[in-house]
Amino acid sequence: MPSKRKGLLEALREMPNDSSTKTLLVTLAVTSVCALLVSTAAVLLRPVQLAHQEREREEQILGIASRLPGIEQLMGTIEAPRLESRLIELETGRVIESGSAADYDLLLAASDPRQSVELPPDEDIAGIQRRALFAPVHLLMQEDEVKLYILPVYGSGYASTLQGYLALAEDGNTVAALTFYQHKETPGIGTRIDRPEWRSQWQGKKVRDEEGRLRIDIAAGTVPDSSPEAAYRVDGITGATRTTRGVANLVRFWLGDYGYGPYLARVRSAAAPDAGASP
Amino acid sequence: MKTENKRVLWEPILEQNPIATYILGICSALAVTTALDTALVMAAAVTAVLACSSTAISLIRNHVSRSTRIIVQITIIATLVILVDQVLQAYLYAISKRLSVFVGLIVTNCIVLGRAESFAMRHPVGVSFLDGVGNGLGYSSVLLLVALVRETLGSGTLLGLPLFAPAEQGGWFVPNAFLLLPPSAFFLIGILIWGLRSWKRRQVEEAEFRIVGVEDMGWS
């Protein structure tokens, strides 16, 4: 009824501003209009914003991939490289088809008790206490073949948590690169892990031997090429023992049974069905 | 346009500049002025918020109780800031990432609440809108000036395009990295205020206290 409506508005207009009723009604009206505006904008603009975020994440991973040492040659040999992300269940190594890997934060999930498991102290060589149930794996693809497995890794160094990516070649057993995008190790000493000379040593190192034992590690000093260990060992950095130990431990952790081990076992048996006959 | 309206619109640029005369909104002026493009977007965002908030608050000025008026004003300002932030995230994503929290912090920009409380609450809609735009322009002019100096001398670029040949690539220009640090904006704004007050003596405030010298302490 328009006449009654008008009457209400009229009454409201004549009410003193400081009366409780009018204060409440005016505040309610203002907040309702504001809420409507904010929610409309949020809903309407969401798809556009998400598209930007998605593109940015893709660029970020491709950017990291392109910074991996020695990757240019590899990228050069791959025609039309494409990046795909998968979410995997770490314990079983299963790919979770329904999960979205793109916005999965490994470190954030590890801090949530419902999304992570506590590690037995003996197995927690990376010094991370808890580990997420799932992890994202980024695959550099050419057509339908995986050329590179890019695994996010992290662990304790000397002064900080090292965060980076470990890239494995298509066999899932050869290191293509190791790089850290964030750490706060001692400048000039621990930061030598960022030097290209040292990082490039990782390229081509084998993760496991024929019997499937985890062999990759950092040696205390220099490893002679003639040594049988040479295929699995990276030289340590003099003076940065704690940092390099941290790197070795986190690499071994994430490649081991509590890390991507189960997933990589699946990758290896798929890559060489005859060698890994046992299911 | 009436002279009164003209005054409301143009005075905040030189005579009553919110940053230079009233020293408001300094925080964002330090943070977003390392490059001209971020300063431009920030200036446009603040001007839009100011114009709309002054208009909206002036519209309801006769029906807001004295006790809740600040809450109502902040609600309106916060809504407008969220709208601006959402639009920037959707259509100027790269710049909105560089502006990061500073768009959201427009809510706490004293200029916006200051104009709402001291002007829009007591003036009609039209002139309040002009006051909002005028103060936005005043804020923008300082921001753009500071950003112009910081980007050209700090990075040797203008709107991201190379302006001077940098020494690293065989040119003559050595970028002054200090200008990219927040304190440099303090110095620039300080120099600006000094210059403005030397020119427009009316803006000089009376000293509220005297700095105690060594002789006052009886040590000399």
Short mmCIF file of C-alpha atoms in Angstrom, two decimals:
data_model
loop_
_atom_site.label_atom_id
_atom_site.label_comp_id
_atom_site.label_asym_id
_atom_site.label_seq_id
_atom_site.Cartn_x
_atom_site.Cartn_y
_atom_site.Cartn_z
CA MET A 1 0.00 0.00 0.00
CA PRO A 2 1.79 3.09 -1.23
CA SER A 3 0.01 5.51 1.08
CA LYS A 4 1.07 3.63 4.20
CA ARG A 5 4.64 3.33 2.87
CA LYS A 6 4.78 7.03 2.31
CA GLY A 7 3.43 7.52 5.79
CA LEU A 8 6.21 5.41 7.26
CA LEU A 9 8.91 7.30 5.38
CA GLU A 10 7.31 10.56 6.38
CA ALA A 11 7.23 9.50 10.01
CA LEU A 12 10.88 8.45 9.79
CA ARG A 13 11.82 11.78 8.30
CA GLU A 14 10.18 13.63 11.13
CA MET A 15 11.62 11.47 13.87
CA PRO A 16 14.52 13.08 15.75
CA ASN A 17 17.85 11.82 14.40
CA ASP A 18 19.10 10.73 17.78
CA SER A 19 16.12 8.52 18.64
CA SER A 20 17.05 4.85 18.99
CA THR A 21 14.50 3.70 16.41
CA LYS A 22 15.71 6.05 13.73
CA THR A 23 19.39 5.37 14.50
CA LEU A 24 18.76 1.65 14.16
CA LEU A 25 16.70 1.97 11.00
CA VAL A 26 19.14 4.33 9.26
CA THR A 27 22.11 2.15 10.18
CA LEU A 28 20.26 -0.93 8.99
CA ALA A 29 19.37 0.73 5.70
CA VAL A 30 22.92 1.94 5.09
CA THR A 31 24.47 -1.45 5.91
CA SER A 32 21.92 -3.28 3.72
CA VAL A 33 22.71 -1.10 0.73
CA CYS A 34 26.45 -1.50 1.37
CA ALA A 35 26.17 -5.28 1.76
CA LEU A 36 24.21 -5.52 -1.46
CA LEU A 37 26.82 -3.46 -3.36
CA VAL A 38 29.78 -5.43 -1.99
CA SER A 39 28.25 -8.85 -2.62
CA THR A 40 27.11 -7.92 -6.12
CA ALA A 41 30.57 -6.70 -7.04
CA ALA A 42 32.22 -9.75 -5.50
CA VAL A 43 29.98 -12.19 -7.35
CA LEU A 44 30.10 -10.40 -10.70
CA LEU A 45 33.85 -9.84 -10.74
CA ARG A 46 34.92 -13.19 -9.28
CA PRO A 47 35.33 -15.05 -12.61
CA VAL A 48 37.52 -12.28 -14.06
CA GLN A 49 39.71 -12.21 -10.95
CA LEU A 50 40.07 -15.99 -10.85
CA ALA A 51 41.19 -16.05 -14.48
CA HIS A 52 43.99 -13.61 -13.59
CA GLN A 53 45.08 -15.68 -10.61
CA GLU A 54 45.10 -18.86 -12.63
CA ARG A 55 47.23 -17.29 -15.35
CA GLU A 56 49.61 -15.88 -12.79
CA ARG A 57 50.13 -19.25 -11.13
CA GLU A 58 50.84 -20.87 -14.46
CA GLU A 59 53.38 -18.19 -15.29
CA GLN A 60 54.95 -18.60 -11.88
CA ILE A 61 55.48 -22.32 -12.28
CA LEU A 62 56.72 -21.90 -15.84
CA GLY A 63 59.01 -19.15 -14.56
CA ILE A 64 60.40 -21.44 -11.90
CA ALA A 65 60.76 -24.22 -14.43
CA SER A 66 62.67 -21.92 -16.75
CA ARG A 67 65.02 -20.93 -13.91
CA LEU A 68 65.93 -24.55 -13.22
CA PRO A 69 69.56 -24.94 -14.32
CA GLY A 70 70.00 -26.57 -17.68
CA ILE A 71 66.33 -26.38 -18.48
CA GLU A 72 66.70 -24.19 -21.57
CA GLN A 73 68.27 -27.03 -23.53
CA LEU A 74 65.52 -29.33 -22.39
CA MET A 75 62.83 -26.79 -23.21
CA GLY A 76 64.48 -26.31 -26.57
CA THR A 77 64.11 -29.99 -27.35
CA ILE A 78 60.48 -30.03 -26.29
CA GLU A 79 58.05 -28.75 -28.83
CA ALA A 80 55.16 -26.76 -27.42
CA PRO A 81 55.82 -27.47 -23.74
CA ARG A 82 52.73 -27.40 -21.59
CA LEU A 83 52.44 -27.44 -17.84
CA GLU A 84 49.96 -29.57 -15.93
CA SER A 85 49.46 -29.87 -12.23
CA ARG A 86 48.26 -32.93 -10.35
CA LEU A 87 47.35 -33.43 -6.75
CA ILE A 88 48.67 -36.67 -5.29
CA GLU A 89 48.08 -38.51 -2.04
CA LEU A 90 51.57 -38.83 -0.61
CA GLU A 91 51.06 -42.00 1.40
CA THR A 92 49.87 -44.06 -1.55
CA GLY A 93 51.20 -42.04 -4.44
CA ARG A 94 47.74 -42.02 -5.98
CA VAL A 95 46.70 -39.14 -8.24
CA ILE A 96 43.60 -37.44 -6.87
CA GLU A 97 41.59 -36.66 -9.98
CA SER A 98 39.07 -34.46 -8.21
CA GLY A 99 41.65 -32.39 -6.34
CA SER A 100 42.89 -29.06 -7.61
CA ALA A 101 46.68 -28.85 -7.39
CA ALA A 102 46.86 -25.30 -8.62
CA ASP A 103 45.88 -23.62 -5.37
CA TYR A 104 47.19 -26.28 -2.99
CA ASP A 105 49.70 -24.90 -0.52
CA LEU A 106 51.98 -27.61 0.80
CA LEU A 107 53.28 -25.59 3.74
CA LEU A 108 49.89 -24.24 4.74
CA ALA A 109 48.33 -27.71 4.68
CA ALA A 110 51.15 -29.04 6.86
CA SER A 111 50.24 -26.55 9.59
CA ASP A 112 46.63 -27.74 9.65
CA PRO A 113 46.19 -30.85 11.86
CA ARG A 114 43.26 -32.07 9.76
CA GLN A 115 45.21 -31.89 6.51
CA SER A 116 48.50 -33.32 7.71
CA VAL A 117 50.12 -36.14 9.66
CA GLU A 118 52.75 -35.97 12.36
CA LEU A 119 56.00 -37.55 11.27
CA PRO A 120 57.80 -40.06 13.47
CA PRO A 121 60.89 -38.21 14.81
CA ASP A 122 63.28 -40.80 13.33
CA GLU A 123 61.84 -40.33 9.86
CA ASP A 124 61.61 -36.55 10.03
CA ILE A 125 65.07 -35.93 8.61
CA ALA A 126 63.95 -32.73 6.88
CA GLY A 127 62.96 -31.27 10.25
CA ILE A 128 59.40 -30.36 9.30
CA GLN A 129 57.47 -32.16 12.09
CA ARG A 130 54.23 -32.46 10.16
CA ARG A 131 53.63 -33.27 6.52
CA ALA A 132 50.58 -32.56 4.39
CA LEU A 133 48.44 -35.50 3.28
CA PHE A 134 48.48 -34.35 -0.32
CA ALA A 135 51.01 -32.59 -2.50
CA PRO A 136 50.94 -30.86 -5.89
CA VAL A 137 53.14 -32.20 -8.65
CA HIS A 138 53.79 -30.12 -11.76
CA LEU A 139 54.35 -31.95 -15.00
CA LEU A 140 56.05 -30.45 -18.01
CA MET A 141 54.37 -32.17 -20.91
CA GLN A 142 54.95 -32.57 -24.58
CA GLU A 143 51.77 -33.75 -26.17
CA ASP A 144 50.78 -36.58 -23.82
CA GLU A 145 54.25 -37.44 -22.55
CA VAL A 146 55.67 -36.19 -19.30
CA LYS A 147 59.11 -34.69 -19.87
CA LEU A 148 59.77 -33.37 -16.40
CA TYR A 149 58.36 -33.92 -12.93
CA ILE A 150 58.60 -30.78 -10.85
CA LEU A 151 58.17 -31.51 -7.15
CA PRO A 152 57.83 -28.81 -4.51
CA VAL A 153 60.18 -29.55 -1.60
CA TYR A 154 61.10 -27.86 1.64
CA GLY A 155 62.97 -28.51 4.85
CA SER A 156 65.18 -27.03 7.54
CA GLY A 157 68.57 -25.69 6.61
CA TYR A 158 70.93 -23.99 9.01
CA ALA A 159 69.07 -20.76 9.70
CA SER A 160 65.80 -21.08 7.83
CA THR A 161 63.33 -23.24 5.99
CA LEU A 162 64.50 -23.87 2.45
CA GLN A 163 61.72 -23.89 -0.12
CA GLY A 164 62.31 -25.01 -3.64
CA TYR A 165 61.62 -27.35 -6.50
CA LEU A 166 63.23 -30.63 -7.39
CA ALA A 167 62.85 -31.62 -11.01
CA LEU A 168 63.17 -35.21 -12.13
CA ALA A 169 63.57 -36.42 -15.69
CA GLU A 170 60.96 -38.59 -17.41
CA ASP A 171 62.26 -41.83 -15.82
CA GLY A 172 61.47 -40.47 -12.37
CA ASN A 173 64.94 -41.51 -11.17
CA THR A 174 67.28 -38.91 -12.63
CA VAL A 175 67.58 -35.44 -11.18
CA ALA A 176 67.14 -32.71 -13.77
CA ALA A 177 67.55 -29.80 -11.40
CA LEU A 178 67.23 -28.53 -7.87
CA THR A 179 66.47 -24.93 -7.10
CA PHE A 180 65.41 -22.94 -4.05
CA TYR A 181 63.16 -19.94 -4.43
CA GLN A 182 63.14 -18.99 -0.79
CA HIS A 183 65.52 -19.37 2.13
CA LYS A 184 67.39 -17.19 4.60
CA GLU A 185 70.71 -19.00 4.88
CA THR A 186 73.87 -17.14 5.91
CA PRO A 187 74.79 -14.72 3.12
CA GLY A 188 78.02 -15.69 1.42
CA ILE A 189 78.17 -19.13 3.07
CA GLY A 190 74.85 -20.96 3.06
CA THR A 191 73.75 -18.96 0.04
CA ARG A 192 76.34 -20.81 -2.02
CA ILE A 193 73.63 -23.41 -2.60
CA ASP A 194 72.23 -20.87 -5.10
CA ARG A 195 75.41 -20.81 -7.15
CA PRO A 196 74.92 -22.25 -10.63
CA GLU A 197 78.15 -24.29 -10.36
CA TRP A 198 76.86 -26.10 -7.33
CA ARG A 199 73.29 -26.45 -8.47
CA SER A 200 74.32 -27.81 -11.84
CA GLN A 201 75.99 -30.74 -10.08
CA TRP A 202 72.58 -32.15 -9.30
CA GLN A 203 71.76 -32.60 -12.93
CA GLY A 204 72.02 -36.25 -13.96
CA LYS A 205 72.42 -37.66 -10.47
CA LYS A 206 70.53 -40.90 -9.89
CA VAL A 207 68.04 -41.15 -7.06
CA ARG A 208 67.97 -44.91 -6.50
CA ASP A 209 70.18 -47.82 -7.52
CA GLU A 210 69.04 -50.97 -9.38
CA GLU A 211 67.85 -52.56 -6.13
CA GLY A 212 65.65 -49.53 -5.48
CA ARG A 213 67.62 -48.24 -2.50
CA LEU A 214 67.61 -44.50 -1.99
CA ARG A 215 71.22 -43.53 -2.68
CA ILE A 216 71.25 -39.85 -3.58
CA ASP A 217 73.13 -37.72 -1.05
CA ILE A 218 75.65 -34.94 -0.58
CA ALA A 219 79.20 -36.06 0.14
CA ALA A 220 81.27 -34.54 2.95
CA GLY A 221 83.83 -33.33 0.46
CA THR A 222 84.58 -33.84 -3.21
CA VAL A 223 83.67 -37.13 -4.87
CA PRO A 224 86.13 -38.43 -7.47
CA ASP A 225 84.49 -39.29 -10.76
CA SER A 226 85.95 -42.79 -10.61
CA SER A 227 84.14 -43.58 -7.37
CA PRO A 228 81.17 -45.94 -7.66
CA GLU A 229 79.27 -43.43 -5.55
CA ALA A 230 79.77 -40.63 -8.09
CA ALA A 231 76.45 -41.27 -9.83
CA TYR A 232 74.56 -40.58 -6.60
CA ARG A 233 76.72 -37.99 -4.85
CA VAL A 234 76.92 -34.20 -5.02
CA ASP A 235 79.97 -32.47 -3.56
CA GLY A 236 79.48 -30.77 -0.21
CA ILE A 237 80.22 -27.08 0.28
CA THR A 238 83.12 -26.39 2.62
CA GLY A 239 82.02 -24.13 5.45
CA ALA A 240 78.33 -24.61 4.78
CA THR A 241 78.05 -28.06 6.32
CA ARG A 242 74.75 -27.45 8.10
CA THR A 243 73.09 -25.90 5.05
CA THR A 244 74.22 -28.65 2.69
CA ARG A 245 73.23 -31.30 5.25
CA GLY A 246 69.81 -29.64 5.33
CA VAL A 247 69.58 -29.76 1.55
CA ALA A 248 70.64 -33.41 1.45
CA ASN A 249 68.15 -34.31 4.17
CA LEU A 250 65.23 -32.57 2.56
CA VAL A 251 66.01 -34.10 -0.83
CA ARG A 252 66.26 -37.56 0.74
CA PHE A 253 63.11 -37.00 2.76
CA TRP A 254 60.96 -35.89 -0.17
CA LEU A 255 62.29 -38.67 -2.40
CA GLY A 256 61.80 -41.24 0.38
CA ASP A 257 58.83 -43.23 1.64
CA TYR A 258 57.35 -40.33 3.55
CA GLY A 259 57.71 -37.95 0.63
CA TYR A 260 57.07 -38.56 -3.06
CA GLY A 261 58.56 -42.09 -2.86
CA PRO A 262 55.29 -43.99 -3.41
CA TYR A 263 54.32 -41.70 -6.28
CA LEU A 264 57.73 -41.99 -7.92
CA ALA A 265 57.62 -45.79 -7.55
CA ARG A 266 54.46 -45.72 -9.66
CA VAL A 267 56.14 -43.43 -12.17
CA ARG A 268 59.17 -45.74 -12.42
CA SER A 269 57.14 -48.89 -12.85
CA ALA A 270 55.09 -47.17 -15.52
CA ALA A 271 58.24 -45.96 -17.29
CA ALA A 272 59.90 -49.42 -17.20
CA PRO A 273 57.15 -52.05 -16.82
CA ASP A 274 59.57 -54.99 -17.14
CA ALA A 275 62.03 -53.85 -14.50
CA GLY A 276 59.48 -53.14 -11.80
CA ALA A 277 57.30 -56.18 -12.29
CA SER A 278 56.19 -56.50 -8.70
CA PRO A 279 53.04 -54.40 -8.22
CA MET B 1 30.25 27.52 -12.34
CA LYS B 2 29.64 29.62 -9.29
CA THR B 3 32.71 31.10 -7.64
CA GLU B 4 31.93 29.23 -4.43
CA ASN B 5 31.90 25.92 -6.30
CA LYS B 6 35.10 26.81 -8.11
CA ARG B 7 36.76 27.57 -4.83
CA VAL B 8 35.65 24.24 -3.32
CA LEU B 9 36.95 22.38 -6.34
CA TRP B 10 40.32 24.06 -6.89
CA GLU B 11 41.36 25.24 -3.46
CA PRO B 12 42.47 21.79 -2.21
CA ILE B 13 45.20 21.72 -4.85
CA LEU B 14 47.36 24.64 -3.74
CA GLU B 15 45.71 26.57 -0.92
CA GLN B 16 44.29 23.74 1.19
CA ASN B 17 46.12 20.67 -0.03
CA PRO B 18 45.19 17.67 2.13
CA ILE B 19 48.77 16.34 2.11
CA ALA B 20 50.84 19.52 2.02
CA THR B 21 48.69 21.77 4.20
CA TYR B 22 47.00 19.31 6.56
CA ILE B 23 49.62 16.51 6.44
CA LEU B 24 46.94 13.83 5.93
CA GLY B 25 47.23 10.63 3.92
CA ILE B 26 51.01 10.53 4.17
CA CYS B 27 51.23 6.76 4.60
CA SER B 28 50.04 5.84 1.12
CA ALA B 29 51.97 8.75 -0.36
CA LEU B 30 55.16 7.07 0.84
CA ALA B 31 54.20 3.58 -0.20
CA VAL B 32 52.83 3.84 -3.71
CA THR B 33 55.02 6.55 -5.23
CA THR B 34 58.04 4.52 -6.39
CA ALA B 35 56.51 4.37 -9.87
CA LEU B 36 54.19 6.69 -11.72
CA ASP B 37 51.73 4.01 -12.86
CA THR B 38 50.94 2.81 -9.34
CA ALA B 39 50.64 6.43 -8.17
CA LEU B 40 48.23 7.17 -11.03
CA VAL B 41 45.99 4.23 -10.20
CA MET B 42 46.13 5.00 -6.49
CA ALA B 43 45.30 8.66 -7.16
CA ALA B 44 42.32 7.67 -9.30
CA ALA B 45 41.15 5.19 -6.66
CA VAL B 46 41.32 7.72 -3.83
CA THR B 47 39.64 10.41 -5.93
CA ALA B 48 36.80 8.04 -6.85
CA VAL B 49 36.32 6.97 -3.24
CA LEU B 50 36.42 10.58 -2.01
CA ALA B 51 33.91 11.83 -4.59
CA CYS B 52 31.47 8.98 -3.99
CA SER B 53 31.77 8.96 -0.21
CA SER B 54 31.28 12.70 0.07
CA THR B 55 28.23 12.47 -2.17
CA ALA B 56 26.71 9.50 -0.34
CA ILE B 57 27.36 10.91 3.10
CA SER B 58 25.97 14.30 2.13
CA LEU B 59 22.82 12.55 0.86
CA ILE B 60 22.00 11.07 4.25
CA ARG B 61 23.55 13.81 6.38
CA ASN B 62 20.22 15.00 7.78
CA HIS B 63 19.17 11.58 9.00
CA VAL B 64 22.25 10.25 10.76
CA SER B 65 22.38 10.35 14.53
CA ARG B 66 25.29 12.11 16.16
CA SER B 67 26.33 9.05 18.12
CA THR B 68 26.63 6.66 15.17
CA ARG B 69 27.72 9.04 12.42
CA ILE B 70 31.37 7.89 12.33
CA ILE B 71 30.28 4.26 12.10
CA VAL B 72 27.92 5.06 9.24
CA GLN B 73 30.61 7.09 7.45
CA ILE B 74 33.21 4.36 7.81
CA THR B 75 30.73 1.75 6.58
CA ILE B 76 30.09 3.76 3.44
CA ILE B 77 33.80 4.47 2.89
CA ALA B 78 34.75 0.82 3.46
CA THR B 79 32.10 -0.30 0.98
CA LEU B 80 33.41 2.06 -1.69
CA VAL B 81 36.99 0.95 -1.06
CA ILE B 82 36.01 -2.71 -1.41
CA LEU B 83 34.25 -1.89 -4.68
CA VAL B 84 37.32 -0.07 -6.02
CA ASP B 85 39.59 -2.90 -4.86
CA GLN B 86 37.42 -5.54 -6.54
CA VAL B 87 37.34 -3.61 -9.80
CA LEU B 88 41.13 -3.16 -9.75
CA GLN B 89 41.66 -6.86 -9.05
CA ALA B 90 39.46 -7.70 -11.98
CA TYR B 91 40.65 -5.20 -14.58
CA LEU B 92 44.08 -3.96 -13.48
CA TYR B 93 45.37 -7.12 -11.87
CA ALA B 94 49.12 -6.49 -12.17
CA ILE B 95 48.93 -3.00 -10.72
CA SER B 96 46.51 -4.05 -8.00
CA LYS B 97 49.05 -6.67 -6.91
CA ARG B 98 51.74 -4.02 -6.69
CA LEU B 99 49.45 -1.72 -4.72
CA SER B 100 48.72 -4.72 -2.47
CA VAL B 101 47.21 -3.60 0.84
CA PHE B 102 47.36 0.08 0.08
CA VAL B 103 44.08 0.09 -1.81
CA GLY B 104 42.36 -1.51 1.17
CA LEU B 105 44.06 0.99 3.43
CA ILE B 106 42.23 3.87 1.71
CA VAL B 107 39.58 3.15 4.38
CA THR B 108 41.98 4.50 6.98
CA ASN B 109 43.13 7.41 4.80
CA CYS B 110 42.40 10.41 7.01
CA ILE B 111 41.53 12.56 4.00
CA VAL B 112 38.39 10.55 3.22
CA LEU B 113 36.96 10.49 6.72
CA GLY B 114 38.18 14.05 7.25
CA ARG B 115 36.21 15.41 4.28
CA ALA B 116 33.14 13.35 5.24
CA GLU B 117 33.14 14.60 8.81
CA SER B 118 34.16 18.21 8.24
CA PHE B 119 32.48 18.93 4.91
CA ALA B 120 29.96 16.44 3.56
CA MET B 121 28.06 16.25 6.86
CA ARG B 122 27.24 19.97 6.65
CA HIS B 123 26.95 20.74 2.93
CA PRO B 124 24.53 19.87 0.14
CA VAL B 125 25.19 17.01 -2.24
CA GLY B 126 26.50 18.95 -5.25
CA VAL B 127 29.10 20.98 -3.44
CA SER B 128 30.13 17.95 -1.36
CA PHE B 129 30.81 16.04 -4.55
CA LEU B 130 32.98 18.90 -5.81
CA ASP B 131 34.81 18.99 -2.50
CA GLY B 132 35.49 15.26 -2.78
CA VAL B 133 36.80 15.59 -6.33
CA GLY B 134 38.87 18.65 -5.37
CA ASN B 135 40.53 16.92 -2.44
CA GLY B 136 41.12 13.88 -4.59
CA LEU B 137 42.87 16.12 -7.11
CA GLY B 138 44.90 17.73 -4.32
CA TYR B 139 46.01 14.31 -3.09
CA SER B 140 46.67 13.18 -6.66
CA SER B 141 48.82 16.18 -7.56
CA VAL B 142 51.19 15.58 -4.65
CA LEU B 143 51.28 11.83 -5.31
CA LEU B 144 52.03 12.27 -9.00
CA LEU B 145 54.70 14.89 -8.36
CA VAL B 146 56.49 12.69 -5.84
CA ALA B 147 56.15 9.62 -8.06
CA LEU B 148 57.48 11.54 -11.06
CA VAL B 149 60.66 12.49 -9.18
CA ARG B 150 61.08 9.05 -7.63
CA GLU B 151 60.60 7.06 -10.80
CA THR B 152 62.68 9.24 -13.12
CA LEU B 153 65.63 9.68 -10.75
CA GLY B 154 65.27 6.38 -8.90
CA SER B 155 64.91 4.04 -11.86
CA GLY B 156 65.55 6.28 -14.87
CA THR B 157 62.21 5.31 -16.37
CA LEU B 158 58.84 6.96 -16.91
CA LEU B 159 55.73 4.81 -16.73
CA GLY B 160 58.08 1.85 -17.05
CA LEU B 161 59.62 3.08 -20.30
CA PRO B 162 63.36 3.86 -20.31
CA LEU B 163 63.96 7.60 -20.06
CA PHE B 164 67.68 7.95 -19.40
CA ALA B 165 70.34 5.56 -20.67
CA PRO B 166 71.54 3.72 -17.57
CA ALA B 167 75.29 3.58 -16.85
CA GLU B 168 75.16 -0.21 -16.70
CA GLN B 169 74.34 -0.30 -20.40
CA GLY B 170 76.93 2.29 -21.37
CA GLY B 171 74.80 5.39 -20.78
CA TRP B 172 75.42 8.25 -18.39
CA PHE B 173 72.61 7.87 -15.87
CA VAL B 174 73.26 6.32 -12.47
CA PRO B 175 69.92 5.55 -10.78
CA ASN B 176 69.67 6.75 -7.21
CA ALA B 177 68.37 3.71 -5.36
CA PHE B 178 67.67 5.81 -2.28
CA LEU B 179 64.71 7.34 -4.08
CA LEU B 180 63.10 3.91 -4.23
CA LEU B 181 63.12 3.60 -0.44
CA PRO B 182 60.17 4.96 1.58
CA PRO B 183 62.18 7.61 3.49
CA SER B 184 62.94 9.43 0.25
CA ALA B 185 59.24 10.23 -0.13
CA PHE B 186 59.36 11.81 3.33
CA PHE B 187 62.16 14.10 2.19
CA LEU B 188 60.41 14.95 -1.07
CA ILE B 189 57.11 15.73 0.63
CA GLY B 190 59.02 17.74 3.23
CA ILE B 191 60.73 19.80 0.54
CA LEU B 192 57.37 20.23 -1.21
CA ILE B 193 55.71 21.49 1.97
CA TRP B 194 58.64 23.83 2.64
CA GLY B 195 58.40 25.24 -0.86
CA LEU B 196 54.64 25.63 -0.74
CA ARG B 197 54.69 27.36 2.63
CA SER B 198 57.49 29.68 1.59
CA TRP B 199 55.34 30.69 -1.36
CA LYS B 200 51.96 30.76 0.42
CA ARG B 201 52.89 32.20 3.82
CA ARG B 202 49.31 31.83 5.05
CA GLN B 203 49.80 28.06 5.40
CA VAL B 204 52.58 28.43 7.95
CA GLU B 205 51.31 27.23 11.30
CA GLU B 206 52.19 28.96 14.51
CA ALA B 207 54.72 27.00 16.50
CA GLU B 208 53.08 25.05 19.33
CA PHE B 209 56.30 24.65 21.26
CA ARG B 210 59.87 25.75 21.10
CA ILE B 211 62.65 23.20 20.65
CA VAL B 212 64.83 23.28 23.74
CA GLY B 213 68.36 24.39 22.88
CA VAL B 214 71.58 23.64 24.71
CA GLU B 215 71.61 27.10 26.30
CA ASP B 216 68.19 26.44 27.88
CA MET B 217 69.58 23.42 29.65
CA GLY B 218 72.25 25.58 31.27
CA TRP B 219 75.04 23.37 29.97
CA SER B 220 76.93 25.85 27.92
#
